[in-house]
CSV table of N, CA, C and O in Angstrom, one decimal:
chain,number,residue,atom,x,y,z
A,443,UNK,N,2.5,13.7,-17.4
A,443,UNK,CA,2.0,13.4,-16.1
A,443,UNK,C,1.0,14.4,-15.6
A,443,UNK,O,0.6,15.2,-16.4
A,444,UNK,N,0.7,14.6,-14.4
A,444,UNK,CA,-0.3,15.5,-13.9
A,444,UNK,C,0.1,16.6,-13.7
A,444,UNK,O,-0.7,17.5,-14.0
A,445,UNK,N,1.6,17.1,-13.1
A,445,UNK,CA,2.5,18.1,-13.5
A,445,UNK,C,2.2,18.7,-14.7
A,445,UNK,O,1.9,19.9,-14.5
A,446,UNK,N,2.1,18.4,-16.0
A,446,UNK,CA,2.0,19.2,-17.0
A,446,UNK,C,0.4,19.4,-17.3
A,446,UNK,O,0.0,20.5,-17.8
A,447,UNK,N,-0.5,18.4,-17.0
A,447,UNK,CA,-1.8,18.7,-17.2
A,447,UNK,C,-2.2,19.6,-16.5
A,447,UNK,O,-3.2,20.1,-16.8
A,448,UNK,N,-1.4,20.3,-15.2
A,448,UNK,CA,-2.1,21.0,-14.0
A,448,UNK,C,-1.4,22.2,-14.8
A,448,UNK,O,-2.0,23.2,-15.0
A,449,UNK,N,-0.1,21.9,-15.2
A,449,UNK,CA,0.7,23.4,-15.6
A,449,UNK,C,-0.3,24.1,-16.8
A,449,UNK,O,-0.6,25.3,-16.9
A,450,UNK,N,-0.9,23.0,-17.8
A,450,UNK,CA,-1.2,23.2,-19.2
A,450,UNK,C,-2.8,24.2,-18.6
A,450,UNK,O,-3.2,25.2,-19.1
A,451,UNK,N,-3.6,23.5,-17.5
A,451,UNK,CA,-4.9,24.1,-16.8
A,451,UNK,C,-4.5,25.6,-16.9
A,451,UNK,O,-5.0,26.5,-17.6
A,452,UNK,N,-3.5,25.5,-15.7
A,452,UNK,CA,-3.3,26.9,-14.9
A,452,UNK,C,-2.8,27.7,-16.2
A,452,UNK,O,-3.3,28.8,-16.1
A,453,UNK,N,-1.8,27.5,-17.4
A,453,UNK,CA,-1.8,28.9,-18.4
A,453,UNK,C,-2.5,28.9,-19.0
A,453,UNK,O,-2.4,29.9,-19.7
A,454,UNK,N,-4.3,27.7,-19.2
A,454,UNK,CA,-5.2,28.6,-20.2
A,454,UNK,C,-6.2,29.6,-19.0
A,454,UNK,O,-7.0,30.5,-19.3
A,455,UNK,N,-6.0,29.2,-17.9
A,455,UNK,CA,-6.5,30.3,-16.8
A,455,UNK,C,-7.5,30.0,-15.8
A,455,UNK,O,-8.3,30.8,-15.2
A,456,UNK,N,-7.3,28.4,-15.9
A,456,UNK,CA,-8.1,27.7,-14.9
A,456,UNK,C,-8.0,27.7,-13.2
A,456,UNK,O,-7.4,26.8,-12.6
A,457,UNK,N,-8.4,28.6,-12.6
A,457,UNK,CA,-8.0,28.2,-11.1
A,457,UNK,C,-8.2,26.9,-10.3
A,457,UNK,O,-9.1,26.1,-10.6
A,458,UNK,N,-7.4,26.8,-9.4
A,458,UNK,CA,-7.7,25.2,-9.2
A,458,UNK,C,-7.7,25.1,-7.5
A,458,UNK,O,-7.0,25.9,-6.8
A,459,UNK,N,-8.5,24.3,-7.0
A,459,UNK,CA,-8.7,24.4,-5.6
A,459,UNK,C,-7.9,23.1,-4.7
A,459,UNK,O,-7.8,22.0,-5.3
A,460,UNK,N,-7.5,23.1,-3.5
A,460,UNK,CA,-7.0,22.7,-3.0
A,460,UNK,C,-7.8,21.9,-1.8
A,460,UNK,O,-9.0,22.3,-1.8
A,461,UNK,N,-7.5,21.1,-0.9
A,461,UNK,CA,-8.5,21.3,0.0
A,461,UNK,C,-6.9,21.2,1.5
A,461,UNK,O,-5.6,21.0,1.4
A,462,UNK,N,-7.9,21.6,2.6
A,462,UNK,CA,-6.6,21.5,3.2
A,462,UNK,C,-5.5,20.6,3.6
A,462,UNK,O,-4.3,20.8,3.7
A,463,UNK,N,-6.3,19.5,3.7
A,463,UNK,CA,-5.4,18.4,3.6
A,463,UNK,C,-4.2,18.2,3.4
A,463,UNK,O,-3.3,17.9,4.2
A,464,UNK,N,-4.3,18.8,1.7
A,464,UNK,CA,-2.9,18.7,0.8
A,464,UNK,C,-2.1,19.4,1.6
A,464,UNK,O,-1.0,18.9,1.6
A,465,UNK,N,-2.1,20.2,2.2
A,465,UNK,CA,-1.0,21.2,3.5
A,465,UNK,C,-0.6,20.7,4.4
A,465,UNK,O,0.6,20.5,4.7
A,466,UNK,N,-1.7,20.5,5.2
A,466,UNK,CA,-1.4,19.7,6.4
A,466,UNK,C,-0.8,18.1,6.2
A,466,UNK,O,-0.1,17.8,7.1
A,467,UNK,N,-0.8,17.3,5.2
A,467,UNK,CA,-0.5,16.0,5.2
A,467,UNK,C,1.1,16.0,5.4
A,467,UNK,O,1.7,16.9,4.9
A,468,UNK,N,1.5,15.4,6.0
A,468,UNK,CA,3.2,15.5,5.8
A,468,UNK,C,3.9,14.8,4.3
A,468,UNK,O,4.9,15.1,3.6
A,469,UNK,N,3.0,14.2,4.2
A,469,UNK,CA,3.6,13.5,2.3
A,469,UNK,C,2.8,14.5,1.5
A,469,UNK,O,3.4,14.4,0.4
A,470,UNK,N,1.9,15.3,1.3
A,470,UNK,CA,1.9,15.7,1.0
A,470,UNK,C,2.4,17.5,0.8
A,470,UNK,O,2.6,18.2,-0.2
A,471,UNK,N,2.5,18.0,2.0
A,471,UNK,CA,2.7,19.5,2.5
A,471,UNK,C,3.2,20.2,1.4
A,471,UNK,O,2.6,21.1,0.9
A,472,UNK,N,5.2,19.3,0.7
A,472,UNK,CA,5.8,19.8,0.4
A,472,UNK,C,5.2,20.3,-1.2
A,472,UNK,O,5.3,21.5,-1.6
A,473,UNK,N,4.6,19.2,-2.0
A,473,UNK,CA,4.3,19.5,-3.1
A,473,UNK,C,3.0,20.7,-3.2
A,473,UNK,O,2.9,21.4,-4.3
A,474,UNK,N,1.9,21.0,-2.1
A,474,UNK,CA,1.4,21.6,-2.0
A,474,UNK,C,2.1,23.2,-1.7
A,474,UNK,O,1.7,24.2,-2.1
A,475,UNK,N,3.0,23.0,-0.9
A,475,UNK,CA,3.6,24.4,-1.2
A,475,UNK,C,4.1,24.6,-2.4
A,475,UNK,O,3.5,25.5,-3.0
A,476,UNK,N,4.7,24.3,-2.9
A,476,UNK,CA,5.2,24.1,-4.4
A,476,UNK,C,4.4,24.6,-5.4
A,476,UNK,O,4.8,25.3,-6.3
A,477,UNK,N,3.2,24.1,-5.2
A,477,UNK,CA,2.0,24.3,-6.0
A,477,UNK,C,1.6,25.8,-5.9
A,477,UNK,O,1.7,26.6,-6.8
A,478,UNK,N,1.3,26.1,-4.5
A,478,UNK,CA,1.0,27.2,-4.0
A,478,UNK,C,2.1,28.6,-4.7
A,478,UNK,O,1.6,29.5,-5.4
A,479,UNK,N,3.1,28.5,-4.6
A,479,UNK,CA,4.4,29.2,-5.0
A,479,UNK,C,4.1,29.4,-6.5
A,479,UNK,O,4.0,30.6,-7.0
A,480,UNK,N,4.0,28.6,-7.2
A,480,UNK,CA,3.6,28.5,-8.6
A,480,UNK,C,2.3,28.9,-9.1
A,480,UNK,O,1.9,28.9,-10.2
A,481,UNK,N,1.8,29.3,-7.9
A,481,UNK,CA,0.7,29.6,-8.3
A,481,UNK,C,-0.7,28.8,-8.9
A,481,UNK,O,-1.9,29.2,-9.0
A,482,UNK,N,-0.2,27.6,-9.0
A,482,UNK,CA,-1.4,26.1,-9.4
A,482,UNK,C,-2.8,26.5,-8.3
A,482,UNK,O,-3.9,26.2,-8.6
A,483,UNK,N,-2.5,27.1,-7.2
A,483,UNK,CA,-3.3,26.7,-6.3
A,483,UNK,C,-4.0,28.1,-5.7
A,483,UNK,O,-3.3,28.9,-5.2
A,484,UNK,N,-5.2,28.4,-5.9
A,484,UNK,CA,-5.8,29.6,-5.9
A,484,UNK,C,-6.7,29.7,-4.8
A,484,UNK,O,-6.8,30.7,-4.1
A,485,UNK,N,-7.4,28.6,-4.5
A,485,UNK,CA,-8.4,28.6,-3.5
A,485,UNK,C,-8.4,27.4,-2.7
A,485,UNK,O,-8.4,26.3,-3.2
A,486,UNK,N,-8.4,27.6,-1.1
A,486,UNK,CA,-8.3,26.5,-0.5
A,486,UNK,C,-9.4,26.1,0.7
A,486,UNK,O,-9.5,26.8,1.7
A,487,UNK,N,-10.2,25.0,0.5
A,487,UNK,CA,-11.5,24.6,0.5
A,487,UNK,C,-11.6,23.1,1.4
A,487,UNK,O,-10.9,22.3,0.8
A,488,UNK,N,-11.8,22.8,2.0
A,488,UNK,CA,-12.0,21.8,3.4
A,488,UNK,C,-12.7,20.5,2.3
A,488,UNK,O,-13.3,20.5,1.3
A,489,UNK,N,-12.3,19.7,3.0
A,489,UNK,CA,-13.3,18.5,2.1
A,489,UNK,C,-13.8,17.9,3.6
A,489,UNK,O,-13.3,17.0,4.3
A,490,UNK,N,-14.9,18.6,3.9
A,490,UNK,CA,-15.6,18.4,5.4
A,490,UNK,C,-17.2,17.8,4.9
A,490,UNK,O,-18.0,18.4,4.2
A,491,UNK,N,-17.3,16.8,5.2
A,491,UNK,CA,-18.2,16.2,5.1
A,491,UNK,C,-19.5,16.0,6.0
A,491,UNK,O,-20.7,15.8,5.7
A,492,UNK,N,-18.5,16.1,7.5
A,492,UNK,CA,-19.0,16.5,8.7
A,492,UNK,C,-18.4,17.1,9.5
A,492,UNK,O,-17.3,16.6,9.8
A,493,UNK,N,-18.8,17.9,10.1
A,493,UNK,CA,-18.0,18.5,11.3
A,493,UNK,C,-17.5,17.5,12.4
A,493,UNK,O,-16.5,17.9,12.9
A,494,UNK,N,-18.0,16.4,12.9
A,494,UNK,CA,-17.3,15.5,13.0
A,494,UNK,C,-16.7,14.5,12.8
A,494,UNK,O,-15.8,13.8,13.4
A,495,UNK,N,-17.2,14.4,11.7
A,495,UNK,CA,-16.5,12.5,11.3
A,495,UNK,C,-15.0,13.1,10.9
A,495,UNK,O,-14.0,12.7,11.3
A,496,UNK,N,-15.3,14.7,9.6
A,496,UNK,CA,-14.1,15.4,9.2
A,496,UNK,C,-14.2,16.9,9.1
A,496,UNK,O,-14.5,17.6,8.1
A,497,UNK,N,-13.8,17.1,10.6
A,497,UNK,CA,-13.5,19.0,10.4
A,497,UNK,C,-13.0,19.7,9.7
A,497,UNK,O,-11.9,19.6,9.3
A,498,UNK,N,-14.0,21.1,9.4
A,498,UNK,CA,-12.6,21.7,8.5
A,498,UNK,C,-11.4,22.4,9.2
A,498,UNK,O,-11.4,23.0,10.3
A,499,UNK,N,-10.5,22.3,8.3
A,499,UNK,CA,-9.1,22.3,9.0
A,499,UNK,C,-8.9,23.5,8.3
A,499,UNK,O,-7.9,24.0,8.8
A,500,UNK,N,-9.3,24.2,7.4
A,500,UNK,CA,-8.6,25.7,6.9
A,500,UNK,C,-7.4,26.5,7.3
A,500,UNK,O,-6.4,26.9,6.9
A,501,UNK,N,-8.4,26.5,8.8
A,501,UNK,CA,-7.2,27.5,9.8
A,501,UNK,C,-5.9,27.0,9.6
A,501,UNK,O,-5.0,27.8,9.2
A,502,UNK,N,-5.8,25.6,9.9
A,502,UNK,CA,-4.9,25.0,10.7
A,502,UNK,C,-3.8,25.1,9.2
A,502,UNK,O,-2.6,25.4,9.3
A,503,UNK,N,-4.6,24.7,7.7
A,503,UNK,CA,-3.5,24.9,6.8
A,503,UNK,C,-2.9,26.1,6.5
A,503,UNK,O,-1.7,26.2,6.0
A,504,UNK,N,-4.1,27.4,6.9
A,504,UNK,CA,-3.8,28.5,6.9
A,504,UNK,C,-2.2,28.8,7.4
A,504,UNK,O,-1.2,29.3,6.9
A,505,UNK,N,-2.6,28.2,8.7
A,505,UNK,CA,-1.5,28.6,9.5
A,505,UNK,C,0.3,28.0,8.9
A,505,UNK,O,1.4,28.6,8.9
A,506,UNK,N,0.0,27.0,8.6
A,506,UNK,CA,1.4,26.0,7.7
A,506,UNK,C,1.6,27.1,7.0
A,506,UNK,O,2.7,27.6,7.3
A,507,UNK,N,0.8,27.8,6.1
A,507,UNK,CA,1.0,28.1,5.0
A,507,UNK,C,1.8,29.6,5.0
A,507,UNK,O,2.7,30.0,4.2
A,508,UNK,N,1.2,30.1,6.2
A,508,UNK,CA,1.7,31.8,6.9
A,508,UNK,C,3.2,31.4,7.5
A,508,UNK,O,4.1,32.2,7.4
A,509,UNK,N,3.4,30.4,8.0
A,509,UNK,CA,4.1,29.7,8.9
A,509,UNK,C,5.3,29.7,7.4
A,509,UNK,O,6.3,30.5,7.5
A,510,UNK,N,5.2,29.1,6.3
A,510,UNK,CA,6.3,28.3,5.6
A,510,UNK,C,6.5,29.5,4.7
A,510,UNK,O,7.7,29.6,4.4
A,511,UNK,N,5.6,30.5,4.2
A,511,UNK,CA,5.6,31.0,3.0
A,511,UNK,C,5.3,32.4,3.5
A,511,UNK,O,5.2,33.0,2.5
A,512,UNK,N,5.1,33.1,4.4
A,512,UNK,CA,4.5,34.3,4.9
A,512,UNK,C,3.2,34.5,4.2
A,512,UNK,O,2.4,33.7,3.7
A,513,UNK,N,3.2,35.8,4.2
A,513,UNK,CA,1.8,36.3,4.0
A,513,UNK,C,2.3,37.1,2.2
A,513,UNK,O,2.0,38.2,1.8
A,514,UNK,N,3.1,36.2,1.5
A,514,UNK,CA,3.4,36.7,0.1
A,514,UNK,C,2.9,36.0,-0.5
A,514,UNK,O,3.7,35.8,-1.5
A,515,UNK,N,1.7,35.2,-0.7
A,515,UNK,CA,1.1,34.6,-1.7
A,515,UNK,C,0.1,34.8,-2.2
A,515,UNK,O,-0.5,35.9,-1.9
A,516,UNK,N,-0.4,34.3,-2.8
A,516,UNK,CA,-1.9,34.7,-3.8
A,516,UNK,C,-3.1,33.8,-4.2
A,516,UNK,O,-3.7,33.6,-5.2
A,517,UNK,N,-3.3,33.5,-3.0
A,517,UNK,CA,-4.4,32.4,-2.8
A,517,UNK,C,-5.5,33.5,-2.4
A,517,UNK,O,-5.4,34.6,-1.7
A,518,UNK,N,-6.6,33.0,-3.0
A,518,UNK,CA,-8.0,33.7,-2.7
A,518,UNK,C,-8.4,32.9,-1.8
A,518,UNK,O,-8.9,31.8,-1.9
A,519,UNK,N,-8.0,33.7,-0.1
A,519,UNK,CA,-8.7,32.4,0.8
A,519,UNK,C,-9.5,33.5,1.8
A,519,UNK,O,-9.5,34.7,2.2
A,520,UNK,N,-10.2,32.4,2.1
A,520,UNK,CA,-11.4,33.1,3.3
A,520,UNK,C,-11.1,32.7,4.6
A,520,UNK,O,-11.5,31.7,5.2
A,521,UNK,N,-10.4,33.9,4.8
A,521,UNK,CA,-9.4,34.2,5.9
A,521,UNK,C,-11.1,34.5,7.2
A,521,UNK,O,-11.4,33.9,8.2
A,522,UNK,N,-11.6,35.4,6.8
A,522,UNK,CA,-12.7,35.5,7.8
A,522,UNK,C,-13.6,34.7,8.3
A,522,UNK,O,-14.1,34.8,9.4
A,523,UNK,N,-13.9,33.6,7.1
A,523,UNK,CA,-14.6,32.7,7.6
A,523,UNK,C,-13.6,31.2,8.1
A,523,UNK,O,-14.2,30.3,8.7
A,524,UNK,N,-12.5,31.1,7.8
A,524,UNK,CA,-11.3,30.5,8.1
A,524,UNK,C,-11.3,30.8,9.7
A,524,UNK,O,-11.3,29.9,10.4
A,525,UNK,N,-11.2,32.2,10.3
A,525,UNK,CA,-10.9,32.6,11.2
A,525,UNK,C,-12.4,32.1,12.3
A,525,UNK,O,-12.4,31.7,13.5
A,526,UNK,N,-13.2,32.2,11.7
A,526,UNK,CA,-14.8,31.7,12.4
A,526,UNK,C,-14.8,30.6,12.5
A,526,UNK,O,-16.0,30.4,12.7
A,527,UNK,N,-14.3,29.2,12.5
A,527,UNK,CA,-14.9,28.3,11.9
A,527,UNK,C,-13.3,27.0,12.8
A,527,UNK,O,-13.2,25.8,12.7
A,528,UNK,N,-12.6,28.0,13.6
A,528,UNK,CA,-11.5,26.9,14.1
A,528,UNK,C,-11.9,26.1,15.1
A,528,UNK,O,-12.7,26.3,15.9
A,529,UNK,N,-11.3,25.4,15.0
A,529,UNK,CA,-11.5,24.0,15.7
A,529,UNK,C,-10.4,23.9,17.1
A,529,UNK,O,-9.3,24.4,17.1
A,530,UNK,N,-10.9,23.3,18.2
A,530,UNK,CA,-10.5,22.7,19.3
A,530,UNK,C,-9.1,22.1,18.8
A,530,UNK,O,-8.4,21.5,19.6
């Protein structure tokens, strides 16, 4: 299944990006933390197309993620421009 294709990616040393979504969704949140813990998930990237039609939400998964998992993980995220870029 995709579980093992994602596991087989991440031990030849593929990083893999997330977008926020996967955090924020409620059907999805759980398996994205999961992912995240495991390490599957390295970089996490907005699928913003527009700032209106769809904002990026970074912060806001940022926040789930500090919220659920503290500040002990190992995601390469861009906390600074994450921090520029919040939304109403």
């Amino acid at each position: 299944g995709n579980s093992a294709s994602i596991a087989t990616l991440c031990d030849a040393g593929a990083y893999l990006q997330s977008n926020a979504s996967f955090f924020i969704g409620m059907r999805t949140r759980r398996r994205a933390l999961m992912m995240l813990k495991k390490r599957q998930i390295r970089f996490l990237g907005s699928d913003c197309d527009s700032v209106e039609a769809r904002p990026p939400r970074i912060a806001e998964a940022m926040d789930i993620i500090v919220k659920k998992l503290g500040n002990n993980f190992e995601l390469y995220k861009m906390q600074q421009f994450s921090a520029s870029r919040r939304t109403p």
